[in-house]
C-alpha atoms as a printed R data frame, in Angstrom:
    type eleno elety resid chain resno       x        y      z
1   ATOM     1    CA   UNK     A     1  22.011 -115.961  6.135
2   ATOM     2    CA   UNK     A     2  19.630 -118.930  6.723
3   ATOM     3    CA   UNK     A     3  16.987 -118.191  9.610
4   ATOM     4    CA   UNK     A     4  17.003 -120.194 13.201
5   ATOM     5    CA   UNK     A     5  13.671 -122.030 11.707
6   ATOM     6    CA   UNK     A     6  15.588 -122.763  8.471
7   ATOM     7    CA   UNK     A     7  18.376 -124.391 10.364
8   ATOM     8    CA   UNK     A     8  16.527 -126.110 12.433
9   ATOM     9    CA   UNK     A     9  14.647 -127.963  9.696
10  ATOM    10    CA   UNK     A    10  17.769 -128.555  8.138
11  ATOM    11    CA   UNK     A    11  19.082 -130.449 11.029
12  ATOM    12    CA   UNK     A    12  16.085 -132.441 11.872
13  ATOM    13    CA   UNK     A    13  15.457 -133.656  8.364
14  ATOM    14    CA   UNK     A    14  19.206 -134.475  7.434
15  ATOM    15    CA   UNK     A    15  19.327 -136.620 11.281
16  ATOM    16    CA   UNK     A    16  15.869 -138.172 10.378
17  ATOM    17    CA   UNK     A    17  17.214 -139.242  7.164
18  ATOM    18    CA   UNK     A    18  20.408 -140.363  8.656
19  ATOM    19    CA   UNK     A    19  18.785 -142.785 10.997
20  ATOM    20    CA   UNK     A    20  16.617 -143.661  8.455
21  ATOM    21    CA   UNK     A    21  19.305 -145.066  6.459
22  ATOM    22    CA   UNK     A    22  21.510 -146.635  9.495
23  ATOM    23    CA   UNK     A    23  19.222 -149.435  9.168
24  ATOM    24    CA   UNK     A    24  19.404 -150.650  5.635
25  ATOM    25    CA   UNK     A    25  23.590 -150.253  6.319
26  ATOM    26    CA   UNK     A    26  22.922 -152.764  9.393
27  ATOM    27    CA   UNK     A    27  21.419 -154.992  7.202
28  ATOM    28    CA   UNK     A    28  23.756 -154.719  4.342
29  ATOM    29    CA   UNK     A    29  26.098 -155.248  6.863
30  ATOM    30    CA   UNK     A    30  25.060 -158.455  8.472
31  ATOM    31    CA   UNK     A    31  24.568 -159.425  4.711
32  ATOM    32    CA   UNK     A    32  28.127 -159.195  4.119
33  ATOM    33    CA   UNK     A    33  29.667 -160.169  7.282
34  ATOM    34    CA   UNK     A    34  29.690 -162.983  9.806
35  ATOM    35    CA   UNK     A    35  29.081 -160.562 12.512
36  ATOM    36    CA   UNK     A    36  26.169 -161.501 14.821
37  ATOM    37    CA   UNK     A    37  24.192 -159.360 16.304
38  ATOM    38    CA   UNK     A    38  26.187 -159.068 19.893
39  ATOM    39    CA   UNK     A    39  29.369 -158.571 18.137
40  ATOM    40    CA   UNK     A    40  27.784 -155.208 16.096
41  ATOM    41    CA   UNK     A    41  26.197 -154.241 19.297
42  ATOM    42    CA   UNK     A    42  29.191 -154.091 21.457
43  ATOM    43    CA   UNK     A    43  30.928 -152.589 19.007
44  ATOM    44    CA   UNK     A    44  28.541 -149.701 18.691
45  ATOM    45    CA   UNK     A    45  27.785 -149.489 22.024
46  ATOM    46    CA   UNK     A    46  31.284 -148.836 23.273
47  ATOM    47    CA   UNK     A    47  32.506 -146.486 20.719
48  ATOM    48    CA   UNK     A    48  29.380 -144.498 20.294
49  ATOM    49    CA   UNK     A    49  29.223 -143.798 23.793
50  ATOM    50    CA   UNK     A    50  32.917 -142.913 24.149
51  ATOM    51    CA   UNK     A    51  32.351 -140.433 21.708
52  ATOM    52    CA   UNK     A    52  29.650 -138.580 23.297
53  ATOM    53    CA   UNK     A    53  31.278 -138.574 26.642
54  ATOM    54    CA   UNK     A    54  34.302 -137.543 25.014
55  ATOM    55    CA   UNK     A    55  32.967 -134.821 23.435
56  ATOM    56    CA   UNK     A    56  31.323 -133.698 27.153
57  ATOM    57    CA   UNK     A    57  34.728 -133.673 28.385
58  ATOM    58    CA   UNK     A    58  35.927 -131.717 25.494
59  ATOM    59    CA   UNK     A    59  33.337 -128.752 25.967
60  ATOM    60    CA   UNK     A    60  34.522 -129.126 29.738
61  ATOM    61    CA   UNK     A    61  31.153 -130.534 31.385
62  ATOM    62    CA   UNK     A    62  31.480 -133.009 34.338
63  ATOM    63    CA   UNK     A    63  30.462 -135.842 33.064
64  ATOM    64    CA   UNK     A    64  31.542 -138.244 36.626
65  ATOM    65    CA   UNK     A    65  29.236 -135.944 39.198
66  ATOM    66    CA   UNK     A    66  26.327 -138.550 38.681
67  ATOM    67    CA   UNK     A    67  28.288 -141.066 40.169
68  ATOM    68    CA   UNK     A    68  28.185 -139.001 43.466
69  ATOM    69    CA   UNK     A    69  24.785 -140.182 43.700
70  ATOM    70    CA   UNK     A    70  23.811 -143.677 44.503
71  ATOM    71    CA   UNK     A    71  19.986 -143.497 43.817
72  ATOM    72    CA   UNK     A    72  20.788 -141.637 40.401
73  ATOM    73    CA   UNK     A    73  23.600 -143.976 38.816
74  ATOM    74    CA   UNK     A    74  21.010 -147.356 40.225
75  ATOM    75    CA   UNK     A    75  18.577 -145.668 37.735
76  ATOM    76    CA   UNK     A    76  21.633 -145.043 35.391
77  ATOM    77    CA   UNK     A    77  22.606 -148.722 35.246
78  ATOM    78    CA   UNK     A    78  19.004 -149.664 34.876
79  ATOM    79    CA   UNK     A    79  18.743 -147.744 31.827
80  ATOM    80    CA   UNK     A    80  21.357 -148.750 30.317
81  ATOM    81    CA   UNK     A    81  21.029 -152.495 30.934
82  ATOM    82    CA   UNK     A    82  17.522 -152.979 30.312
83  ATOM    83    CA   UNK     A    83  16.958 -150.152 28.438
84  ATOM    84    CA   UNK     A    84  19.354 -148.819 26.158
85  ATOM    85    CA   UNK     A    85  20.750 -152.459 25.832
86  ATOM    86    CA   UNK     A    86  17.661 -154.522 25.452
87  ATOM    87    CA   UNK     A    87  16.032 -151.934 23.012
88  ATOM    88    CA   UNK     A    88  18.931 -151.895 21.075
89  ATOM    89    CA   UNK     A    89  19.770 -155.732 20.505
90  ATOM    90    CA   UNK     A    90  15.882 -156.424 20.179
91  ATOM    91    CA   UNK     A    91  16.100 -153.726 17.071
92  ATOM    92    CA   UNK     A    92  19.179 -154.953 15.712
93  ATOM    93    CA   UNK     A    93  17.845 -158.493 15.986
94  ATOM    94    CA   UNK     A    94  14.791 -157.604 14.473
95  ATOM    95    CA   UNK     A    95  16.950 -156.281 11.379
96  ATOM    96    CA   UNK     A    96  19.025 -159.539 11.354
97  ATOM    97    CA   UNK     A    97  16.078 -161.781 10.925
98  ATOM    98    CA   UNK     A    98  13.907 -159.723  9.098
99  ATOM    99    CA   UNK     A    99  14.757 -156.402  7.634
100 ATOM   100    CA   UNK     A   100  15.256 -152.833  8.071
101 ATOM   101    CA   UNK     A   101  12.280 -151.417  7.252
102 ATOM   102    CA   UNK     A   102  10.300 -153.903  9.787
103 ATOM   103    CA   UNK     A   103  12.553 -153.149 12.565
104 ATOM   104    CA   UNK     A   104  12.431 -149.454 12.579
105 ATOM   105    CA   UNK     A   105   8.281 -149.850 11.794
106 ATOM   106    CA   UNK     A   106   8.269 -151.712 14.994
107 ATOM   107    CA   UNK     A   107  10.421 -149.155 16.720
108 ATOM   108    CA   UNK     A   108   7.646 -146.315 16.097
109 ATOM   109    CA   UNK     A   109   4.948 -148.313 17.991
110 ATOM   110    CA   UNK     A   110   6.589 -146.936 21.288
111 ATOM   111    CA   UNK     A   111   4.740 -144.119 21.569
112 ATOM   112    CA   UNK     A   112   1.480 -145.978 21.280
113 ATOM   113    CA   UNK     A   113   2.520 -148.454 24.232
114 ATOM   114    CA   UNK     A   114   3.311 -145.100 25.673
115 ATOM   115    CA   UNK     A   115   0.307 -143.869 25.369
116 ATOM   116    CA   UNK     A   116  -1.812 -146.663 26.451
117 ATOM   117    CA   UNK     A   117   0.592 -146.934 29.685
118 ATOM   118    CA   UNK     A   118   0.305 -143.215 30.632
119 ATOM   119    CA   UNK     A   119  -3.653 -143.787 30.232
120 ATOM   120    CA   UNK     A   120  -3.718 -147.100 32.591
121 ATOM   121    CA   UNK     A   121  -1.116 -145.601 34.898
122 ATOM   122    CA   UNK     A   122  -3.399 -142.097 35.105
123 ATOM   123    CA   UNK     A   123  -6.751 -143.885 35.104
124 ATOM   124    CA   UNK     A   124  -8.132 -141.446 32.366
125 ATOM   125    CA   UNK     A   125  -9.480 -143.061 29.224
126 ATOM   126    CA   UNK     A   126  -7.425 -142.161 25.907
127 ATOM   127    CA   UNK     A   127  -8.612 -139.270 24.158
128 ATOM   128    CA   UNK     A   128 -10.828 -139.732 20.748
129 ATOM   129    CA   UNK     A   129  -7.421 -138.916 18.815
130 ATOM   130    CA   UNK     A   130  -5.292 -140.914 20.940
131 ATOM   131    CA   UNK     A   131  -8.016 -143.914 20.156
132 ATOM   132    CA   UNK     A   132  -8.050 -143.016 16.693
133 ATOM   133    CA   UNK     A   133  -3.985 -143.347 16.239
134 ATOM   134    CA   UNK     A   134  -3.682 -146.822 18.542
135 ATOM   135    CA   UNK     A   135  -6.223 -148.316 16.125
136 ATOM   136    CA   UNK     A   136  -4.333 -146.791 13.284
137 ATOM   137    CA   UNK     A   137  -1.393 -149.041 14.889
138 ATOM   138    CA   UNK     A   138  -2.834 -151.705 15.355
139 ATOM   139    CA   UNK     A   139  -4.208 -151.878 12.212
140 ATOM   140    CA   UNK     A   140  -0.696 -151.267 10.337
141 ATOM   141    CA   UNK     A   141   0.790 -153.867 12.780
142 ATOM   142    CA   UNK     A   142  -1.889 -156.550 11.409
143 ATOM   143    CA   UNK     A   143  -0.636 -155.433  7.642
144 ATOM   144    CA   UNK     A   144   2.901 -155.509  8.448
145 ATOM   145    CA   UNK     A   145   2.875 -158.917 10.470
146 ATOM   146    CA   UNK     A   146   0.593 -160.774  7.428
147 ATOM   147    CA   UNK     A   147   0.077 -158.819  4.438
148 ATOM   148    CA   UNK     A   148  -3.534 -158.657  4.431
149 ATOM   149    CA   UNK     A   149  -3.943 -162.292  5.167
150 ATOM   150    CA   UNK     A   150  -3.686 -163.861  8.698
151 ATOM   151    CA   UNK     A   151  -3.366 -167.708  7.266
152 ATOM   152    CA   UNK     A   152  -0.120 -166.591  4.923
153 ATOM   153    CA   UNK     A   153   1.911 -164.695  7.817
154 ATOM   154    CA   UNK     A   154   4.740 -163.289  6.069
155 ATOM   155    CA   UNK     A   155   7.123 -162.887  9.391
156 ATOM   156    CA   UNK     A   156   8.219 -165.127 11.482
157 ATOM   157    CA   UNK     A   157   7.551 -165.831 14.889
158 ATOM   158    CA   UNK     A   158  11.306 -164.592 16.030
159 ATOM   159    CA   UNK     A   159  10.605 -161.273 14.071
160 ATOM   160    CA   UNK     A   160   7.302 -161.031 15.408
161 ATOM   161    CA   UNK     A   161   8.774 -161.622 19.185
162 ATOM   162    CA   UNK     A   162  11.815 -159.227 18.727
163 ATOM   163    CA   UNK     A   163   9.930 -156.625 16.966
164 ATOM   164    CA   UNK     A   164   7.386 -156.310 19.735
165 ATOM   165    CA   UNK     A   165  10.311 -156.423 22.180
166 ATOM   166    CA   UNK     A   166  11.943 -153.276 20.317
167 ATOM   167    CA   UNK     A   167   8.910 -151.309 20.578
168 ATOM   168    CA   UNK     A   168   8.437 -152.551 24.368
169 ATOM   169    CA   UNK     A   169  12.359 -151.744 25.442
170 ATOM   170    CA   UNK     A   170  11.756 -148.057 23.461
171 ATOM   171    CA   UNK     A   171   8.890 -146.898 25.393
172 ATOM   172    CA   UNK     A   172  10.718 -148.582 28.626
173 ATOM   173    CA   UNK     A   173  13.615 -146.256 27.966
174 ATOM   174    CA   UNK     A   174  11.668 -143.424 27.046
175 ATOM   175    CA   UNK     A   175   9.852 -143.481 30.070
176 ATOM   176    CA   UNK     A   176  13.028 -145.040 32.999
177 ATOM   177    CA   UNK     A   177  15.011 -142.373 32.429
178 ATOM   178    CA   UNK     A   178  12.696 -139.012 32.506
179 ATOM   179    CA   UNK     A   179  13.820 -137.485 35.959
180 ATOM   180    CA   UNK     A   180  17.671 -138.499 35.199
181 ATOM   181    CA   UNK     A   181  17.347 -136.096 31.822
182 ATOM   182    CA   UNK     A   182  15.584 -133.303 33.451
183 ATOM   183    CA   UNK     A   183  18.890 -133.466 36.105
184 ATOM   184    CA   UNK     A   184  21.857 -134.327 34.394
185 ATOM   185    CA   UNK     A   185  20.624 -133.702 30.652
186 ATOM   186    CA   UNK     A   186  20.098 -136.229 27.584
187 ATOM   187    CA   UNK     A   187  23.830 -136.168 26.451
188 ATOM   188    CA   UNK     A   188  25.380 -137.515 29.725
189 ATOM   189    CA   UNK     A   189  22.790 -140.283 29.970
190 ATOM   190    CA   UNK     A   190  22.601 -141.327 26.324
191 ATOM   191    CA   UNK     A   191  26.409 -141.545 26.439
192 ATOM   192    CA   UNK     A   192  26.756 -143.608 29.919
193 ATOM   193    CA   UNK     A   193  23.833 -145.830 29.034
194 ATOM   194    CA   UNK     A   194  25.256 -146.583 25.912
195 ATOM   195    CA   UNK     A   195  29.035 -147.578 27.371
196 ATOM   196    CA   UNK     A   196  27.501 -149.037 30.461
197 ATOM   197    CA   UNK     A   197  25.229 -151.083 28.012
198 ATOM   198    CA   UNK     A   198  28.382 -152.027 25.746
199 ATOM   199    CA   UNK     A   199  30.642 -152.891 28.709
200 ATOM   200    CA   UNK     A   200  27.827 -154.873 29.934
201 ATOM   201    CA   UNK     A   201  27.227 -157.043 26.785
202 ATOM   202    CA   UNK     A   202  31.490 -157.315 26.270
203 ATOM   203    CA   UNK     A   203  31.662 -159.036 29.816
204 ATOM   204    CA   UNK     A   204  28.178 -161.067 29.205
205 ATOM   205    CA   UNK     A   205  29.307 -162.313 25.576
206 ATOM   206    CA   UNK     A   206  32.608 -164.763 26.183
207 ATOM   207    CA   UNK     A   207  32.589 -165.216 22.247
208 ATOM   208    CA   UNK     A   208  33.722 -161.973 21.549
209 ATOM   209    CA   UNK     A   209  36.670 -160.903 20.875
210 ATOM   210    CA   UNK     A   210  38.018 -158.390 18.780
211 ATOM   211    CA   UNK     A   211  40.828 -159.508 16.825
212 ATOM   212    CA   UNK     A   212  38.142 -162.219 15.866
213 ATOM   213    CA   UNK     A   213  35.507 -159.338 14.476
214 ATOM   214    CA   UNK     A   214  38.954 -157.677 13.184
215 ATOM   215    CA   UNK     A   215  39.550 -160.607 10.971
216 ATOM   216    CA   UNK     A   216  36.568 -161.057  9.806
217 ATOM   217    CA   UNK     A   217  35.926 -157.450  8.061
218 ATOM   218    CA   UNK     A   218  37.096 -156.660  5.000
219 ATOM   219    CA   UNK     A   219  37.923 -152.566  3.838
220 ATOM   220    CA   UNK     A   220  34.440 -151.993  2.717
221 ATOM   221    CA   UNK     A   221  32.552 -153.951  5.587
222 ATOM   222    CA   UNK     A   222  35.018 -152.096  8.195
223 ATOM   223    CA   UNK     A   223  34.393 -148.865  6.710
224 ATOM   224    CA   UNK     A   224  30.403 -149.671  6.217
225 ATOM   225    CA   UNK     A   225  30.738 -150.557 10.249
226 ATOM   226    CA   UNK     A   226  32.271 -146.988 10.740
227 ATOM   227    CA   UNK     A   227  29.854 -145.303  8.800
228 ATOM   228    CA   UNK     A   228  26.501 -146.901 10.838
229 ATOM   229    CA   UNK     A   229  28.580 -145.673 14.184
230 ATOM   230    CA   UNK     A   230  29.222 -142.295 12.718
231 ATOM   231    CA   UNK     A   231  25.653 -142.061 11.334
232 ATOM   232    CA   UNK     A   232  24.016 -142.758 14.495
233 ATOM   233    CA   UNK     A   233  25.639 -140.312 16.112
234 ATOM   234    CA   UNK     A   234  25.253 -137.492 14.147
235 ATOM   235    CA   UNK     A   235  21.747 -138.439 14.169
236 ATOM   236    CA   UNK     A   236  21.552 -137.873 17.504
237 ATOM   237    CA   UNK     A   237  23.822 -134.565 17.327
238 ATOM   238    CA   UNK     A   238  21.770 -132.999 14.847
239 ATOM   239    CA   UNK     A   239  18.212 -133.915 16.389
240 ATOM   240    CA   UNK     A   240  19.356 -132.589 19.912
241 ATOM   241    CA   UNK     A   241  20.481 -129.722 17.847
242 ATOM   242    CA   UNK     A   242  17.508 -128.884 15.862
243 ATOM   243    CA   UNK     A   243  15.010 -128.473 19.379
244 ATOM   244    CA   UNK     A   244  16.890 -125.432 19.915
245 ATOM   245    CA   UNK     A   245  15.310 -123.795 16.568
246 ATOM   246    CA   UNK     A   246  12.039 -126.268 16.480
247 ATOM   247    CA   UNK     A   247   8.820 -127.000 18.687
248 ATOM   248    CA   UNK     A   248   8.208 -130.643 19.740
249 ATOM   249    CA   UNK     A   249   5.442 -130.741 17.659
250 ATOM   250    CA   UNK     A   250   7.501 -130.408 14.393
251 ATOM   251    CA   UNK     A   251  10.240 -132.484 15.450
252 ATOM   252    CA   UNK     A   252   8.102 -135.318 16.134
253 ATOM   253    CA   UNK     A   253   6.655 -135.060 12.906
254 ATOM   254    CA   UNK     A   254   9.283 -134.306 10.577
255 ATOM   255    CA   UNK     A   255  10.886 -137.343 12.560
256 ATOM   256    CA   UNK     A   256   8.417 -139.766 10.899
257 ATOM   257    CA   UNK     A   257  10.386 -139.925  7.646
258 ATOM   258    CA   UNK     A   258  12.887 -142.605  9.102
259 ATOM   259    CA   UNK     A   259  10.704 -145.591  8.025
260 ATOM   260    CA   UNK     A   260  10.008 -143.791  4.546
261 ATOM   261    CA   UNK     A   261  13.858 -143.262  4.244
262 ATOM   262    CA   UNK     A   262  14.837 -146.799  5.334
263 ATOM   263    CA   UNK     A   263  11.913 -148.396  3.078
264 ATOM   264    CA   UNK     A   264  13.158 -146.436  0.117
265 ATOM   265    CA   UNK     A   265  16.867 -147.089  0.539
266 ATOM   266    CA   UNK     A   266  16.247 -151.182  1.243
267 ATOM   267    CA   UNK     A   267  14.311 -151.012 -2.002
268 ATOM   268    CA   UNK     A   268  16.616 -149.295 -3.967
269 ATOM   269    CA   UNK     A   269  19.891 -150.357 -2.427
270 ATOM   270    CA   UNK     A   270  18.924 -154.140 -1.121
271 ATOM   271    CA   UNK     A   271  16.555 -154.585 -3.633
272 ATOM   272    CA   UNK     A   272  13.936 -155.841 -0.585
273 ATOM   273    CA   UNK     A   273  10.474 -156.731 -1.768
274 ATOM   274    CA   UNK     A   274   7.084 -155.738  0.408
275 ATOM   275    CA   UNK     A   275   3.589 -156.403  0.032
276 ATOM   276    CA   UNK     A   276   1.110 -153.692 -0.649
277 ATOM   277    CA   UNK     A   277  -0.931 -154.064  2.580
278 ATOM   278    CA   UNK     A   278   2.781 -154.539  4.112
279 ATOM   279    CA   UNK     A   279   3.534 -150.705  3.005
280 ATOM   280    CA   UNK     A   280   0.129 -149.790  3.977
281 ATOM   281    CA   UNK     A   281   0.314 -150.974  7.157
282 ATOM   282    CA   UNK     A   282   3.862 -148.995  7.556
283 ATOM   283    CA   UNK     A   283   1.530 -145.759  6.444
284 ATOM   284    CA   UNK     A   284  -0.954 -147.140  9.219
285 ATOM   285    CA   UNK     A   285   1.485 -146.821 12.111
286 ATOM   286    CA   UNK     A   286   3.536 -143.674 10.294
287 ATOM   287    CA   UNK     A   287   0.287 -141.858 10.457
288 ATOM   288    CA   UNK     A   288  -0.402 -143.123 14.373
289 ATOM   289    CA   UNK     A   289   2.208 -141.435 15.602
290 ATOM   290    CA   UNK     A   290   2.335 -138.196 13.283
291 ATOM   291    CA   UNK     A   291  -1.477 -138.398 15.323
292 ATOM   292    CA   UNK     A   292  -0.057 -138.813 18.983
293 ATOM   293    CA   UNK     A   293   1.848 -135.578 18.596
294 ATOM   294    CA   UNK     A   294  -0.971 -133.626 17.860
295 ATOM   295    CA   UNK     A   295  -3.645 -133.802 20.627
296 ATOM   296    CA   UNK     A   296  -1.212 -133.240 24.107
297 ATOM   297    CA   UNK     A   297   1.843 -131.872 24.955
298 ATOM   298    CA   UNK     A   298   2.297 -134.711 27.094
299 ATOM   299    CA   UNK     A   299   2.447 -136.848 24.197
300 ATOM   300    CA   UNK     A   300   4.817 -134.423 22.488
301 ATOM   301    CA   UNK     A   301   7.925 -134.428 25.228
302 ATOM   302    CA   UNK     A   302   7.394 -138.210 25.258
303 ATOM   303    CA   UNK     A   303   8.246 -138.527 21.225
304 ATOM   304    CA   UNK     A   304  11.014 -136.176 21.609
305 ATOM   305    CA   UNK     A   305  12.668 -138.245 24.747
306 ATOM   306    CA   UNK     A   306  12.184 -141.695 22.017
307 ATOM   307    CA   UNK     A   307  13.688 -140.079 19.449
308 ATOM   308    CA   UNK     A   308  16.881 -138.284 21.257
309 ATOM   309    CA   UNK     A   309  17.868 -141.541 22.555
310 ATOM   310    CA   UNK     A   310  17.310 -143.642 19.412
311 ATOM   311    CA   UNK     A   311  19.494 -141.436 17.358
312 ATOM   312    CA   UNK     A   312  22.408 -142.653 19.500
């Protein structure tokens, strides 16, 4: 039999991978489809978080006792509105205009902005490792954004404004929702935020309906659409799973082969060009946060928070 540690790695590495590649299938999908943005988003939203409530009900936990609790479900809608949803459409927006391998690069500057909020909100200056890796960032963010040279900028201003906004909304929802986990647990938040977030965006988006997005897939685009929800999920599944066998540390860093996957796949598969100091500057920010999970603990439970909710 394989050991705990063995399984563990197993878990992490196959949910890492599986997020990795959720966002070249977003792309391929909006390549294929007439679906905007929205119309994915509620979609995934609502039947992703079904899912993991339903399965809550199905191993018998009480998934409605947060409602009992005006000051927790407040937080709860906050979360989900601002955080869950506005992370989430600013990365799948970020895919639409750009690419995969952008959006999910932006994604791992949260723990940076992290970082540099914990420091301003403590007072204390950054340590010399924590000052190493935010340069590290910054520096891959100047490679990703122009390629080496700041008069030929090879995104545009939208990507640019999005992709900063995805890396804002997943340190904001890394952060909002700390003393609601350590009460109720990550499974019961993840899955409320994320139908609270849908069911927000459903009622805020007159345009959609479904028999429209119905119409509009084809076999292979409705079963690519079921494959990103399923993917996502088990992403999330099997990285919950794998701290049970894992230390933070590990997790964090085994995490960091999402952009490597999705870069790899979106060459191969979408046949997606990048520059050289473009894929450096994905090493750049790659290495940052392999960094930030080193020095403090602190640091550590923060990247494991990002990551549980982003494999949603």
């Amino acid at each position: 039999m394989k050991s705990p540690r063995h399984l563990g790695l197993m878990m992490i590495i196959s949910g890492a991978t599986l997020w990795g590649l959720s966002g070249p299938m977003i792309q391929w999908l909006f390549n294929y489809t007439e679906l905007s943005s929205t119309d994915f988003l509620v979609i995934r939203l609502l039947l992703a978080g079904m899912f993991i409530l339903c399965s809550l009900l199905f191993t018998k936990q009480n998934i409605f006792e947060i409602w009992k609790y005006p000051r927790h479900w407040i937080q709860l809608l906050i979360f989900a509105i601002v955080g869950m949803l506005g992370a989430q459409y600013a990365f799948i927006e970020t895919v639409h205009i750009s690419n995969a391998v952008t959006a999910t690069l932006f994604q791992f500057l949260g723990p940076v902005l992290i970082t540099i909020y914990i420091a301003i909100q403590h007072k204390k200056l950054p340590s010399f490792m924590q000052v190493i890796a935010i340069s590290a960032a910054l520096t891959g963010t100047y490679f990703l954004i122009t390629n080496g040279s700041i008069e030929n900028i090879v995104l545009s201003k939208q990507a640019i404004l999005f992709g900063i906004l995805t890396a804002v909304g997943f340190a904001f929802y890394t952060l909002h929702p700390a003393s609601l986990i350590k009460q109720w647990g990550t499974s019961i938040i993840v899955g409320w935020g994320m139908l609270l977030g849908g069911i927000s965006l459903f009622l805020y988006n007159q345009e959609f309906h479904f028999r429209y997005v119905a119409n509009t897939l084809t076999m292979s685009t409705f079963s690519m659409l079921i494959l990103v929800i399923i993917s996502g999920t088990l992403s999330f599944l099997l990285y919950i799973g794998s701290l049970k066998y894992l230390s933070a540390t590990e997790t964090s860093i085994l995490s960091s082969i999402e952009p490597l996957v999705a870069a790899i796949v979106s060459i191969i598969w979408l046949n997606e060009s990048f520059g050289a100091y473009q894929l450096l500057g994905g090493i750049f920010i790659i290495v940052a946060v392999v960094f930030l999970t080193m020095p403090e603990k602190s640091s550590n439970r923060t990247h494991v928070r990002k990551e549980e909710t982003l494999s949603a």
